[in-house]
Tab-separated table of C-alpha atoms and ligand atoms in Angstrom:
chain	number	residue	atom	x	y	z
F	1	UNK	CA	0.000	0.000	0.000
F	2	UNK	CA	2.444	3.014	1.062
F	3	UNK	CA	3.811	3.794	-2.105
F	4	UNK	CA	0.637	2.875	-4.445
F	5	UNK	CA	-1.316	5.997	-5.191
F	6	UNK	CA	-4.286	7.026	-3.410
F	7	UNK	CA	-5.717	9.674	-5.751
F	8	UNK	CA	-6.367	10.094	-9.520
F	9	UNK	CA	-6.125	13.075	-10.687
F	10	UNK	CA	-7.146	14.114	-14.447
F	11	UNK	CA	-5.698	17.986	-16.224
F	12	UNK	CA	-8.574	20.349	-17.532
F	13	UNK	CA	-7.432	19.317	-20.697
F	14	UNK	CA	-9.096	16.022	-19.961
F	15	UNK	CA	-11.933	16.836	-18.867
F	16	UNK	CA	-14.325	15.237	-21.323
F	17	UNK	CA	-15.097	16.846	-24.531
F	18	UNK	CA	-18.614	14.721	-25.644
F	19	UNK	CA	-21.065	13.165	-23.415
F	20	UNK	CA	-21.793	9.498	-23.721
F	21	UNK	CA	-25.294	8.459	-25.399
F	22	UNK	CA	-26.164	4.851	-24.496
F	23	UNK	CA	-29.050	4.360	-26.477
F	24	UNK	CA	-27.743	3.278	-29.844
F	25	UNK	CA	-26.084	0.437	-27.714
F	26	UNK	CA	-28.782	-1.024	-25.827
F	27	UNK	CA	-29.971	-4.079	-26.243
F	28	UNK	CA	-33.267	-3.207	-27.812
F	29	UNK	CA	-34.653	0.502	-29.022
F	30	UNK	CA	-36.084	1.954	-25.974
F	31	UNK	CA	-39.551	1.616	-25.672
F	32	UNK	CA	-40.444	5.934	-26.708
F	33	UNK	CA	-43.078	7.955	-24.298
F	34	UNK	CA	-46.671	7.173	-24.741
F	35	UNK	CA	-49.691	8.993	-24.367
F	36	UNK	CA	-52.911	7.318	-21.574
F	37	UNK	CA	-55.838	6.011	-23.821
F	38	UNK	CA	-58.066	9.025	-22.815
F	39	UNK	CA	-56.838	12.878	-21.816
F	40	UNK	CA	-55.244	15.422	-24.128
F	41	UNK	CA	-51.923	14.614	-25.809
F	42	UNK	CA	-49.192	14.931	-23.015
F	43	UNK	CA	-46.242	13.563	-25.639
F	44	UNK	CA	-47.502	16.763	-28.002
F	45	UNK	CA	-47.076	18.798	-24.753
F	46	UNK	CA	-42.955	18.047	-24.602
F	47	UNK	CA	-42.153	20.877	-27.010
F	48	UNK	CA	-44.455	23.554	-24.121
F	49	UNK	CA	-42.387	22.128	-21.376
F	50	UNK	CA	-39.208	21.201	-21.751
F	51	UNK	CA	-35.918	22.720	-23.440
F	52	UNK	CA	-35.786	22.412	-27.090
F	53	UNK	CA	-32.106	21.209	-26.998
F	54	UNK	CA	-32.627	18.465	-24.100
F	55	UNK	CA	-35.734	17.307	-25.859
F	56	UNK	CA	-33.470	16.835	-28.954
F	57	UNK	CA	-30.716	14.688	-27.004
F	58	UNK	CA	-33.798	12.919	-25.753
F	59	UNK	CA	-34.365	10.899	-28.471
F	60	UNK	CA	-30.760	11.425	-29.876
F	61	UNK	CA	-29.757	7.560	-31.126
F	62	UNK	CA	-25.784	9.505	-31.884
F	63	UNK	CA	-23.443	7.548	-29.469
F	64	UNK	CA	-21.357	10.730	-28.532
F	65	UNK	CA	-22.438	14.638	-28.100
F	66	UNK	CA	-20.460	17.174	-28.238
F	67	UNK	CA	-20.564	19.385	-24.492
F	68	UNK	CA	-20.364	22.869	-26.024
F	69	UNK	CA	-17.157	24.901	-25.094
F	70	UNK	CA	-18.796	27.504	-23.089
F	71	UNK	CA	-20.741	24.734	-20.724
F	72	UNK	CA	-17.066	23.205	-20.477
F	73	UNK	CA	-15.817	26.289	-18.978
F	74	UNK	CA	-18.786	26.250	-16.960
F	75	UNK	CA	-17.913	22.562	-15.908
F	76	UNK	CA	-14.399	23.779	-14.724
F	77	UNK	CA	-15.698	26.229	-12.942
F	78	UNK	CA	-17.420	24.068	-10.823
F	79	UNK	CA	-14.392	22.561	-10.497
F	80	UNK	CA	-14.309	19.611	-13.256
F	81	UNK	CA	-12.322	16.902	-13.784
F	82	UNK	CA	-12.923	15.415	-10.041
F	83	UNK	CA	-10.279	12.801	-8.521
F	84	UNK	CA	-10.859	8.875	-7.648
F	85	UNK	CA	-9.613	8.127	-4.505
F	86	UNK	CA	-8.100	4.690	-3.875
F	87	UNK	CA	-10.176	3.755	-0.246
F	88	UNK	CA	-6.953	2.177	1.657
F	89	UNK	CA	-8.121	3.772	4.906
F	90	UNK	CA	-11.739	1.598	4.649
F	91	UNK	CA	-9.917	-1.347	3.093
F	92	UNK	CA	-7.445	-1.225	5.520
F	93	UNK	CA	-10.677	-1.204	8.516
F	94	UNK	CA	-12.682	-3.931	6.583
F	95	UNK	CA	-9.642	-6.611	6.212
F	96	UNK	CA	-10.728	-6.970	2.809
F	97	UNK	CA	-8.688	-7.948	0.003
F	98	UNK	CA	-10.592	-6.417	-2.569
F	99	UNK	CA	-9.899	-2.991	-3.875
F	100	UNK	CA	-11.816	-0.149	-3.477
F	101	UNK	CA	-12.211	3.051	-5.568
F	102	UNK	CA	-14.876	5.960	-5.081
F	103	UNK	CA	-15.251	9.002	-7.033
F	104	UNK	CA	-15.796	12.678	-5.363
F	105	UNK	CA	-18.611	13.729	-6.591
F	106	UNK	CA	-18.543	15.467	-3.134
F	107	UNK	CA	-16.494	18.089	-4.355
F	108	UNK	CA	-18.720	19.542	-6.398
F	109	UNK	CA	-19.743	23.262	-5.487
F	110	UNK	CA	-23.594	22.479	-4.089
F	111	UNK	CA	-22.500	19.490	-2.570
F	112	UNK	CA	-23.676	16.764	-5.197
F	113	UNK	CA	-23.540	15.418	-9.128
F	114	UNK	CA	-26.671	16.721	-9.577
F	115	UNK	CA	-24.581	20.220	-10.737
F	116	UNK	CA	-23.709	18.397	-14.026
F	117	UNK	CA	-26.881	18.672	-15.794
F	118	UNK	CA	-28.168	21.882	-14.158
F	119	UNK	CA	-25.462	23.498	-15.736
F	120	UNK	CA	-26.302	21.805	-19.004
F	121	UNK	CA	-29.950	22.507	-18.755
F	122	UNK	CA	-29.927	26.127	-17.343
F	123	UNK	CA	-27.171	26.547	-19.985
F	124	UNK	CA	-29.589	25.320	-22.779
F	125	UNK	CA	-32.082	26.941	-21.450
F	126	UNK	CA	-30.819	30.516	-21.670
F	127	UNK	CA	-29.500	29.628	-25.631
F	128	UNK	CA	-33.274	29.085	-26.033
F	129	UNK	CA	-34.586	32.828	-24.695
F	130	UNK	CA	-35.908	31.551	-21.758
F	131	UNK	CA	-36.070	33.643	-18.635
F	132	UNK	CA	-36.513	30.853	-15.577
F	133	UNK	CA	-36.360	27.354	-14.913
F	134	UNK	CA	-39.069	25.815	-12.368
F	135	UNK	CA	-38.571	22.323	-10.740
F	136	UNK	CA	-38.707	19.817	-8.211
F	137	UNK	CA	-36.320	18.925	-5.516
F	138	UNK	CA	-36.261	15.849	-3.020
F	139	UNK	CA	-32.839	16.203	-1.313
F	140	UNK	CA	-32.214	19.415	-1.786
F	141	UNK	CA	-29.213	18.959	-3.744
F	142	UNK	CA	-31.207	19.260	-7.169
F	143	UNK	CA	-32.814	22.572	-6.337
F	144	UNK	CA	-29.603	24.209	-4.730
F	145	UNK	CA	-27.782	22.372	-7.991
F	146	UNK	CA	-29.930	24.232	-10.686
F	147	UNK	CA	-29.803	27.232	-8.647
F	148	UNK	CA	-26.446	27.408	-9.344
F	149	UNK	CA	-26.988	26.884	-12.426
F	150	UNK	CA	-29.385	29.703	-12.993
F	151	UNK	CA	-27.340	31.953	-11.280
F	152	UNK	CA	-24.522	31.618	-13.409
F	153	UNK	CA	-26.692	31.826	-16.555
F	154	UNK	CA	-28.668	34.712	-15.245
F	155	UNK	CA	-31.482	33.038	-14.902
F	156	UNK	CA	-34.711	32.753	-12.415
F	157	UNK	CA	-35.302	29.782	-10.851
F	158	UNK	CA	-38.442	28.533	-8.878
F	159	UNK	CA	-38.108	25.330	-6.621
F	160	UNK	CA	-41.184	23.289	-5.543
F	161	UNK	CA	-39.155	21.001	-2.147
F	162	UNK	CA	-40.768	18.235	-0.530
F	163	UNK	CA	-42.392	19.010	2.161
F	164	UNK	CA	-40.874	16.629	4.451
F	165	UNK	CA	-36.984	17.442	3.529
F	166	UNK	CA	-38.161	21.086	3.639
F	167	UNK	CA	-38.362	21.044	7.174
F	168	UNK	CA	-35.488	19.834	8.522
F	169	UNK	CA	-32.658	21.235	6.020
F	170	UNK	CA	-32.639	24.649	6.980
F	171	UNK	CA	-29.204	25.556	6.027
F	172	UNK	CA	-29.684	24.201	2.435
F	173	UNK	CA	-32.961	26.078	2.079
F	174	UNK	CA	-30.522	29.265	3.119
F	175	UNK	CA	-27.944	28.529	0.574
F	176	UNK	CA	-31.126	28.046	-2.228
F	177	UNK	CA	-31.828	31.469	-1.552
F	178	UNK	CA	-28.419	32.709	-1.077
F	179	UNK	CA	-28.258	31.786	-5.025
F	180	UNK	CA	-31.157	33.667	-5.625
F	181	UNK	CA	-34.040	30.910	-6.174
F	182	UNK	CA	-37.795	30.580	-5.047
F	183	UNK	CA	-38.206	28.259	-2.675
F	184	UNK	CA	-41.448	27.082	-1.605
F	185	UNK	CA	-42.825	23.567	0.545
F	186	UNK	CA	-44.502	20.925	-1.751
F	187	UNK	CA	-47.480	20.449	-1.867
F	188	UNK	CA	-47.927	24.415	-1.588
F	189	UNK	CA	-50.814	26.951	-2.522
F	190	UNK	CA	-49.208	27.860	-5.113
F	191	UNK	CA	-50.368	25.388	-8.265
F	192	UNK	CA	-53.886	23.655	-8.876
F	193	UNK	CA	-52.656	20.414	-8.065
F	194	UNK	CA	-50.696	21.603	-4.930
F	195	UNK	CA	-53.651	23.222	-3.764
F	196	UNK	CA	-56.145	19.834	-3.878
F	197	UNK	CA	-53.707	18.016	-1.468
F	198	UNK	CA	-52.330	21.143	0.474
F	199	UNK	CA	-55.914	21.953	1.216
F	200	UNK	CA	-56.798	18.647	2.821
F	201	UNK	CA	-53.595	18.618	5.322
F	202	UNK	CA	-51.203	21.605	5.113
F	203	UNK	CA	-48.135	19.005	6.864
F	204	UNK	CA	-48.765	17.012	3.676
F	205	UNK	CA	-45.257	15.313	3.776
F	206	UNK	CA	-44.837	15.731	-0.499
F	207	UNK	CA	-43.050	13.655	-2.259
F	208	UNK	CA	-41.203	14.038	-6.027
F	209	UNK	CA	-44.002	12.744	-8.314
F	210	UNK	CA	-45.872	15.730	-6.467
F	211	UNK	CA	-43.253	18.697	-6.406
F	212	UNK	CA	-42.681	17.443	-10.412
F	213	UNK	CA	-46.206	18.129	-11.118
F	214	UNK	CA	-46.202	21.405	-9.758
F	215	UNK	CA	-42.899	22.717	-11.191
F	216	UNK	CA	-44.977	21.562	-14.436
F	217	UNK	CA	-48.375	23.025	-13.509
F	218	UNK	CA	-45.973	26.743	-13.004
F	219	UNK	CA	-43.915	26.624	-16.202
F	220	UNK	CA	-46.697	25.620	-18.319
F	221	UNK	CA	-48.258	28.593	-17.003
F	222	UNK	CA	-46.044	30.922	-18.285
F	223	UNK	CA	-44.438	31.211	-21.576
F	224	UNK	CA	-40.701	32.720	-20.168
F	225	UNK	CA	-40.408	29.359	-18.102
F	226	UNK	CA	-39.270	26.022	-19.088
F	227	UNK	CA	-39.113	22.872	-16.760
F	228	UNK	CA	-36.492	21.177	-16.100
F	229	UNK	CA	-35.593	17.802	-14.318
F	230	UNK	CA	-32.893	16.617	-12.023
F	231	UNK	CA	-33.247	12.565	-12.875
F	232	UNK	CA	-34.511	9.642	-15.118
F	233	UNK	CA	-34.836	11.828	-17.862
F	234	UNK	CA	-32.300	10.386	-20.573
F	235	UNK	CA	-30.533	13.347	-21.563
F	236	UNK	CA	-30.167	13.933	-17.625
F	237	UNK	CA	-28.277	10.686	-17.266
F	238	UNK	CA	-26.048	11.689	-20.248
F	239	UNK	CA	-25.156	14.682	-19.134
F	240	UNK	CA	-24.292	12.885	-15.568
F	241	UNK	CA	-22.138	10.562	-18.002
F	242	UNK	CA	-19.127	13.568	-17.486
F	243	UNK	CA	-18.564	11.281	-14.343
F	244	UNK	CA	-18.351	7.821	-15.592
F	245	UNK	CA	-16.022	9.067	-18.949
F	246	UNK	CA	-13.544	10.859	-16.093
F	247	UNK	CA	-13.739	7.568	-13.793
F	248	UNK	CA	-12.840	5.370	-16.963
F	249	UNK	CA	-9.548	7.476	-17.615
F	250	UNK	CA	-8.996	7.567	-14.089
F	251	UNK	CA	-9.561	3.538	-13.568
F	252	UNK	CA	-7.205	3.302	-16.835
F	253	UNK	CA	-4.274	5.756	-14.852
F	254	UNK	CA	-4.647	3.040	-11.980
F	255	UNK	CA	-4.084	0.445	-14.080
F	256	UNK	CA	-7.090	-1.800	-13.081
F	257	UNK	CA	-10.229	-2.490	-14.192
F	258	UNK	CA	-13.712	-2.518	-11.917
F	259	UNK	CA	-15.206	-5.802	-12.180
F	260	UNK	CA	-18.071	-4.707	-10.021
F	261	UNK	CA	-19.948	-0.451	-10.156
F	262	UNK	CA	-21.849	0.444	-7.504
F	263	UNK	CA	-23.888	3.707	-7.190
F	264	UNK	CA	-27.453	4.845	-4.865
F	265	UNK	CA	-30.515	5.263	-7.258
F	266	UNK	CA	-33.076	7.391	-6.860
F	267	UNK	CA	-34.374	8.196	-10.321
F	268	UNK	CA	-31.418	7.100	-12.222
F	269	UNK	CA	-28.923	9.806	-12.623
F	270	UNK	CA	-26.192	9.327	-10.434
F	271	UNK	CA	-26.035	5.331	-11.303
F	272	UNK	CA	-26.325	6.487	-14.754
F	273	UNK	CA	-23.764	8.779	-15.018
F	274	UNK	CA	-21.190	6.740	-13.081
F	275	UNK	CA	-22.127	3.166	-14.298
F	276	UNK	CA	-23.252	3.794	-18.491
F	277	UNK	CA	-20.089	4.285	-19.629
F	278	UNK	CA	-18.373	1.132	-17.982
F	279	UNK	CA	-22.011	-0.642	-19.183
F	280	UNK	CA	-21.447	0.471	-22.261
F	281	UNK	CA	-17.758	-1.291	-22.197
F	282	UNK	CA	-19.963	-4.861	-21.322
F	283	UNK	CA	-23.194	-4.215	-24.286
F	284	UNK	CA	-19.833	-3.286	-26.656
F	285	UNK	CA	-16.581	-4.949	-25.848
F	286	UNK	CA	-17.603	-7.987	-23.807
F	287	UNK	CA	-16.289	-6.447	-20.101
F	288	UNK	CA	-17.874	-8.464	-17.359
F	289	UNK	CA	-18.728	-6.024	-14.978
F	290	UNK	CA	-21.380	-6.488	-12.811
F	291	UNK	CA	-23.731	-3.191	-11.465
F	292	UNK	CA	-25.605	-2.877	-7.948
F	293	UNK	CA	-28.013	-0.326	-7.594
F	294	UNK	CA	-28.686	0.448	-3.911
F	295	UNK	CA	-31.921	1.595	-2.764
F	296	UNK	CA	-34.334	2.124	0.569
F	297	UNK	CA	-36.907	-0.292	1.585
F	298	UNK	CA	-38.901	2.984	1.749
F	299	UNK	CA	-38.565	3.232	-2.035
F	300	UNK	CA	-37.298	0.129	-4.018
F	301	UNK	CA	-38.356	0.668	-7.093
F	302	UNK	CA	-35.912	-1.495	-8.746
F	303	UNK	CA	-38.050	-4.227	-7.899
F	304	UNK	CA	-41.601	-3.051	-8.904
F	305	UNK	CA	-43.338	-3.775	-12.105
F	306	UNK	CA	-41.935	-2.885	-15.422
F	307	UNK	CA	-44.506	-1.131	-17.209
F	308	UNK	CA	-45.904	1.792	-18.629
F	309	UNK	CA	-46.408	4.825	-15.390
F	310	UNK	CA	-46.487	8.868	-15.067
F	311	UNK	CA	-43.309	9.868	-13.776
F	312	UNK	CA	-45.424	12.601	-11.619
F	313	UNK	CA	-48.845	12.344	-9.518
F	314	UNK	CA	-50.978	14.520	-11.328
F	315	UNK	CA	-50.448	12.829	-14.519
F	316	UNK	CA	-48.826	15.535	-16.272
F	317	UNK	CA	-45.759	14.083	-18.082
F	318	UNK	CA	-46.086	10.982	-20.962
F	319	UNK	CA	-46.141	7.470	-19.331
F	320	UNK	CA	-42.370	5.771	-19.676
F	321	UNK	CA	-41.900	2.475	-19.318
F	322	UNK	CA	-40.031	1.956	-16.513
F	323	UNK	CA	-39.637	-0.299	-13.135
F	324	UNK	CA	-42.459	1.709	-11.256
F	325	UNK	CA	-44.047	1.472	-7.358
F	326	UNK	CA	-46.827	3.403	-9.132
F	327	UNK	CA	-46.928	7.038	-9.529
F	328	UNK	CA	-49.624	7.782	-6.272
F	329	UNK	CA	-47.276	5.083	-4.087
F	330	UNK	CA	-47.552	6.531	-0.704
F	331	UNK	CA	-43.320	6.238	0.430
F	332	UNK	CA	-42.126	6.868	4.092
F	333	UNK	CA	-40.169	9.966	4.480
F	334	UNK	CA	-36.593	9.349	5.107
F	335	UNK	CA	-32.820	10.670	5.689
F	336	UNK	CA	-31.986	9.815	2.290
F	337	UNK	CA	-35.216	11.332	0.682
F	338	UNK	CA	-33.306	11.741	-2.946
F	339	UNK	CA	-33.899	8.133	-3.339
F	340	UNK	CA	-37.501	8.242	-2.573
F	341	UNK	CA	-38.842	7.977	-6.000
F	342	UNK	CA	-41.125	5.856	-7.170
F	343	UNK	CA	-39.901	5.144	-10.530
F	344	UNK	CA	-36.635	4.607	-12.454
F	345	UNK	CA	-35.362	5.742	-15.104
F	346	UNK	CA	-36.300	4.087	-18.967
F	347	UNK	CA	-32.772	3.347	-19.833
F	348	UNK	CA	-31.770	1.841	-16.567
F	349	UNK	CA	-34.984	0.058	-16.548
F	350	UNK	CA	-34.346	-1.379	-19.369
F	351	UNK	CA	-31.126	-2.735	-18.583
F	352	UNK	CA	-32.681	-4.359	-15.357
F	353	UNK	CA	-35.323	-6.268	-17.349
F	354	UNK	CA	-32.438	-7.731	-19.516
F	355	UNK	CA	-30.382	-8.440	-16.756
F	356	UNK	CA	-27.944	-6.122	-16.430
F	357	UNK	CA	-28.285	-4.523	-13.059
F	358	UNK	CA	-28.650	-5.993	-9.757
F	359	UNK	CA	-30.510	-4.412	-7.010
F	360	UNK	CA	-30.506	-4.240	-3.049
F	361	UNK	CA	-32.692	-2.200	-1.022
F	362	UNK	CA	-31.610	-1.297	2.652
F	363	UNK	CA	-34.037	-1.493	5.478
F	364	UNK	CA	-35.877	1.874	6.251
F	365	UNK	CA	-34.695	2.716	9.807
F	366	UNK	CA	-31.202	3.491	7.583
F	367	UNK	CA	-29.021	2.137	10.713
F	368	UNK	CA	-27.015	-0.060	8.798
F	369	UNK	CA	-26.861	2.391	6.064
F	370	UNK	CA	-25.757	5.329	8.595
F	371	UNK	CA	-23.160	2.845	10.421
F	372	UNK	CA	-20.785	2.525	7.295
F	373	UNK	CA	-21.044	6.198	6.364
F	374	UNK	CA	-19.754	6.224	9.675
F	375	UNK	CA	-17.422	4.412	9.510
F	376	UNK	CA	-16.412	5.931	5.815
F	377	UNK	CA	-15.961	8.755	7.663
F	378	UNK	CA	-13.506	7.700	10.246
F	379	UNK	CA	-11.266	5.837	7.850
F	380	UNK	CA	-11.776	8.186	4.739
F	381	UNK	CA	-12.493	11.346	6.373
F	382	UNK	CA	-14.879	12.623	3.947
F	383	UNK	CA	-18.707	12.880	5.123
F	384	UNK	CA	-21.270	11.256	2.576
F	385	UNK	CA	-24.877	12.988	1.794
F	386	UNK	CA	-27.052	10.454	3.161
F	387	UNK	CA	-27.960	9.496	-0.329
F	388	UNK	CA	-24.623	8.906	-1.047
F	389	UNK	CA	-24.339	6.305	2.265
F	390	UNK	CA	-26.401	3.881	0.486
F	391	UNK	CA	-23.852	3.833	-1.816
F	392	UNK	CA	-20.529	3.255	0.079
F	393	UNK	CA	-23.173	0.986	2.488
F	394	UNK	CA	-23.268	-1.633	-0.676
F	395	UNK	CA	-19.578	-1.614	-1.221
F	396	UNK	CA	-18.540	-2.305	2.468
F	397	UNK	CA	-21.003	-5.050	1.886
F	398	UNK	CA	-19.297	-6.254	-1.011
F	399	UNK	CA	-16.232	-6.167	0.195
F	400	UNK	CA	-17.114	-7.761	3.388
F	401	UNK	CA	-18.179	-10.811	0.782
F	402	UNK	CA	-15.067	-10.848	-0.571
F	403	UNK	CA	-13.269	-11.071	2.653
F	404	UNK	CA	-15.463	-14.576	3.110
F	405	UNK	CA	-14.398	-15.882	-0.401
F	406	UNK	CA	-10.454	-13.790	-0.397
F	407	UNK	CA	-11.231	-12.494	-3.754
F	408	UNK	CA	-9.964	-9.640	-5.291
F	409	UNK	CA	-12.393	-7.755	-6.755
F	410	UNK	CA	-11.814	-4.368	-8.077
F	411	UNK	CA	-14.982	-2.572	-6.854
F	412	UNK	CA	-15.819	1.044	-8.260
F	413	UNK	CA	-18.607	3.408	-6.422
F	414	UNK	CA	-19.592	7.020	-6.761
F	415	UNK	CA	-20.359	9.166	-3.817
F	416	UNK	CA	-22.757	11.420	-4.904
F	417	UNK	CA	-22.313	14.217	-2.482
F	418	UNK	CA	-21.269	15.760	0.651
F	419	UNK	CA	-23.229	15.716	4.093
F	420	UNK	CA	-22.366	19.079	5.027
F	421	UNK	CA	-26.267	20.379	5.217
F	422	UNK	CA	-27.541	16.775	6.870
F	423	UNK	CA	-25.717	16.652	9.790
F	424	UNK	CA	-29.677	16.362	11.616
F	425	UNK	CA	-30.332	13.475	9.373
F	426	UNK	CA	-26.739	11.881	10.984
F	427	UNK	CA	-27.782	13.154	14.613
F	428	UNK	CA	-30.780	11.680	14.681
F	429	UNK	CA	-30.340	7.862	12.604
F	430	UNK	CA	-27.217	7.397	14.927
F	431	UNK	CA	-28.108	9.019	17.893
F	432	UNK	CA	-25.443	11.418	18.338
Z	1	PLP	C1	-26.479	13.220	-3.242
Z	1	PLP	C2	-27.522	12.496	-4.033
Z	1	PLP	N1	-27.222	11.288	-4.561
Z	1	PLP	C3	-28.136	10.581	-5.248
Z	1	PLP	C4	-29.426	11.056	-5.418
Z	1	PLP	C5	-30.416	10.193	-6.123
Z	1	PLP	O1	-30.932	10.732	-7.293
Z	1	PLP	P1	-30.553	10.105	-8.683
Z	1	PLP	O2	-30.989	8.688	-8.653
Z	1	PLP	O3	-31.197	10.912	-9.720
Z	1	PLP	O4	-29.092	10.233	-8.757
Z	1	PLP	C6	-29.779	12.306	-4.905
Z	1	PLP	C7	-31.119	12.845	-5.109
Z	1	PLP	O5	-31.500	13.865	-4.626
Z	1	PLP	C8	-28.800	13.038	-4.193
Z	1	PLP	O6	-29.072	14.233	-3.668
């Protein structure tokens, strides 16, 4: 160990020039939005709400997209390429003799990935002549991540948060604001659909399917606004791909190769962005690297029903086929609220239903989950958002495994983000 290196560090000159597309190398066309049998048209309704350009790369079947030059600058701003750490500290505490790698997504200026495509979407968004961006925001991370992003495109941005997150994360509800955003509890008073459930129990505990119908409800409303979404979205998990491209290089530098990528899944776009380009490596050039997604009990939506569902609760959006708890599920608030979702997204569904991507989902009381960020945190000295735990939870797993069988599995996993602002969430699961 002492003289291998512990850090992997790419220039600005390598800090990727063209997302990755993984849809011309799946292994069937993805199944396209479709409209409900009855209702007006909501697939006609894409052009109204989203940005032109995303809506393009939606469908996009060209394996590589160029990131314009200007949202590169923007991308080393917020302080792009990002290092892999080599974990010797945790491998070191775990006995195990596999070897594990995480990238530091942490780093990033709001705390989380989730910075990658606001900047691409707020970026596209001002190109287009629009004047504000409305959306949803679970965490916390998305909203504070495109208000960043609209405040270094000079735009507005309006936030509809979760009720439930909303109430505990008061310093990342200041730093929303200290960029300049609305911020408002979901449901609120605010939109039609907001109102129907707000108005039957103002502590309605929201959840993302709602906040994403009234970010939609608000931009549809008015012609200067555009929507924009933080996950499961494909041209979301492309642009997250910046991550997976960087870890390749990086993986390449150390001279290995992961034979197992681990990431937490919400909606999709962290897993994507870390594990499509190394999955694209197995569809392509016959890697054998095996994928965990790790979830809550509270939301495993990994292991619903693949089918056709709304990817909000007031029916607004297309149906996608997708691996869905259903669109109305009713999900227990938790500490790691980013992955409380109740779908996931197409692409990544689709590569479950072929086989692709295994799936664990960690009990809802997030104790075990909360135990190895702890422990992440003694040996590695970097504090984990709590979505992010789940992550490094399912590698100390895995390596644990590999500590029964003494093999030596080169395990990659991303951690999402930084703690910083859910230091309650850590109080309270461990008793501190
Ligand atoms: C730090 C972090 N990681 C992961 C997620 C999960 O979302 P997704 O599945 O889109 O990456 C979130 C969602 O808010 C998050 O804040």
């Amino acid at each position: 160990m002492p003289n291998e290196p512990r850090q992997f560090r790419l220039t600005v000159d390598e800090l990727p020039k063209r997302w990755y597309n993984i849809q011309p190398d799946l292994p069937e066309p993805l199944p396209p939005p479709k409209d409900p049998d009855d209702g007006t048209s909501r697939v006609e309704q894409l052009p109204n709400m989203m940005i032109g350009e995303c809506l393009k790369q939606e469908f996009s079947q060209d394996r590589w997209i160029d990131i314009p030059e200007d949202l590169r600058s923007l991308y080393l701003q917020a302080g792009r390429p990002r290092p892999l750490f080599r974990a010797f500290g945790l491998e070191k505490a775990l006995g195990t003799p596999a070897k594990l790698y995480y990238k530091s997504e942490f780093y990033s200026p709001t705390g989380s990935h989730k910075v990658n495509t606001a900047l691409a979407q707020a970026f596209y968004a001002r190109e287009q002549g629009f004047e504000r961006l409305t959306t949803e925001t679970g965490a916390g991370q998305w909203g504070t991540a495109l208000a960043y992003g609209c405040a270094l495109t000079g735009l507005k941005c309006t936030v509809y948060w979760v009720r439930a997150v909303y109430r505990w994360k008061a310093a990342r509800m200041a730093f929303i604001k200290l960029l300049g955003a609305d911020v408002c509890a979901s449901p609120s008073d605010r939109t039609e659909c907001g109102r129907r459930l707000y108005e039957k129990n103002p502590e309605h505990p929201g959840s993302l399917g709602i906040a994403i119908s009234e970010g939609l409800e608000d931009s549809r409303n008015d012609p200067k606004a555009a929507y924009s979404l933080g996950s499961v979205l494909n041209h979301v998990l492309m642009h997250q791909t910046v991550i997976g491209l960087e870890s390749q290089k990086q993986f390449d530098m150390a001279g290995v190769y992961p034979d197992l990528i681990i990431s937490c899944l919400g909606g999709g776009s962290n897993f994507g962005g870390f594990a499509l380009p190394f999955m694209g490596d197995v569809l392509t050039k016959g890697k054998k690297t095996k994928f965990i997604a790790a979830q809550s009990q509270a939301a495993p939506n990994l292991q619903g029903e693949y089918r056709y569902n709304f990817a909000d609760h007031a029916e607004m959006t297309p149906l996608l086929k997708m691996y869905t708890l259903g669109h109305q599920a009713e999900m227990e608030p938790i500490k790691g609220d980013g992955l409380r979702y109740h779908g996931c997204s197409p692409i990544i569904s689709l590569l479950r239903h072929h086989g692709y991507i295994d799936t664990v989902a960690y009990p809802q009381d997030e104790k075990h989950v909360f135990e190895n960020a702890r422990l992440f945190v003694r040996t590695e000295g970097f504090l984990p958002a709590p979505e992010s735990a789940y992550s490094i939870c399912c590698a100390i797993d895995e390596a644990l495994k590999c500590k029964e069988t003494g093999e030596e599995k080169v395990i990659g996993f991303n951690v999402s983000g930084h703690g910083f602002m859910d230091m309650e969430g850590y109080s309270e699961v461990l008793g501190i």
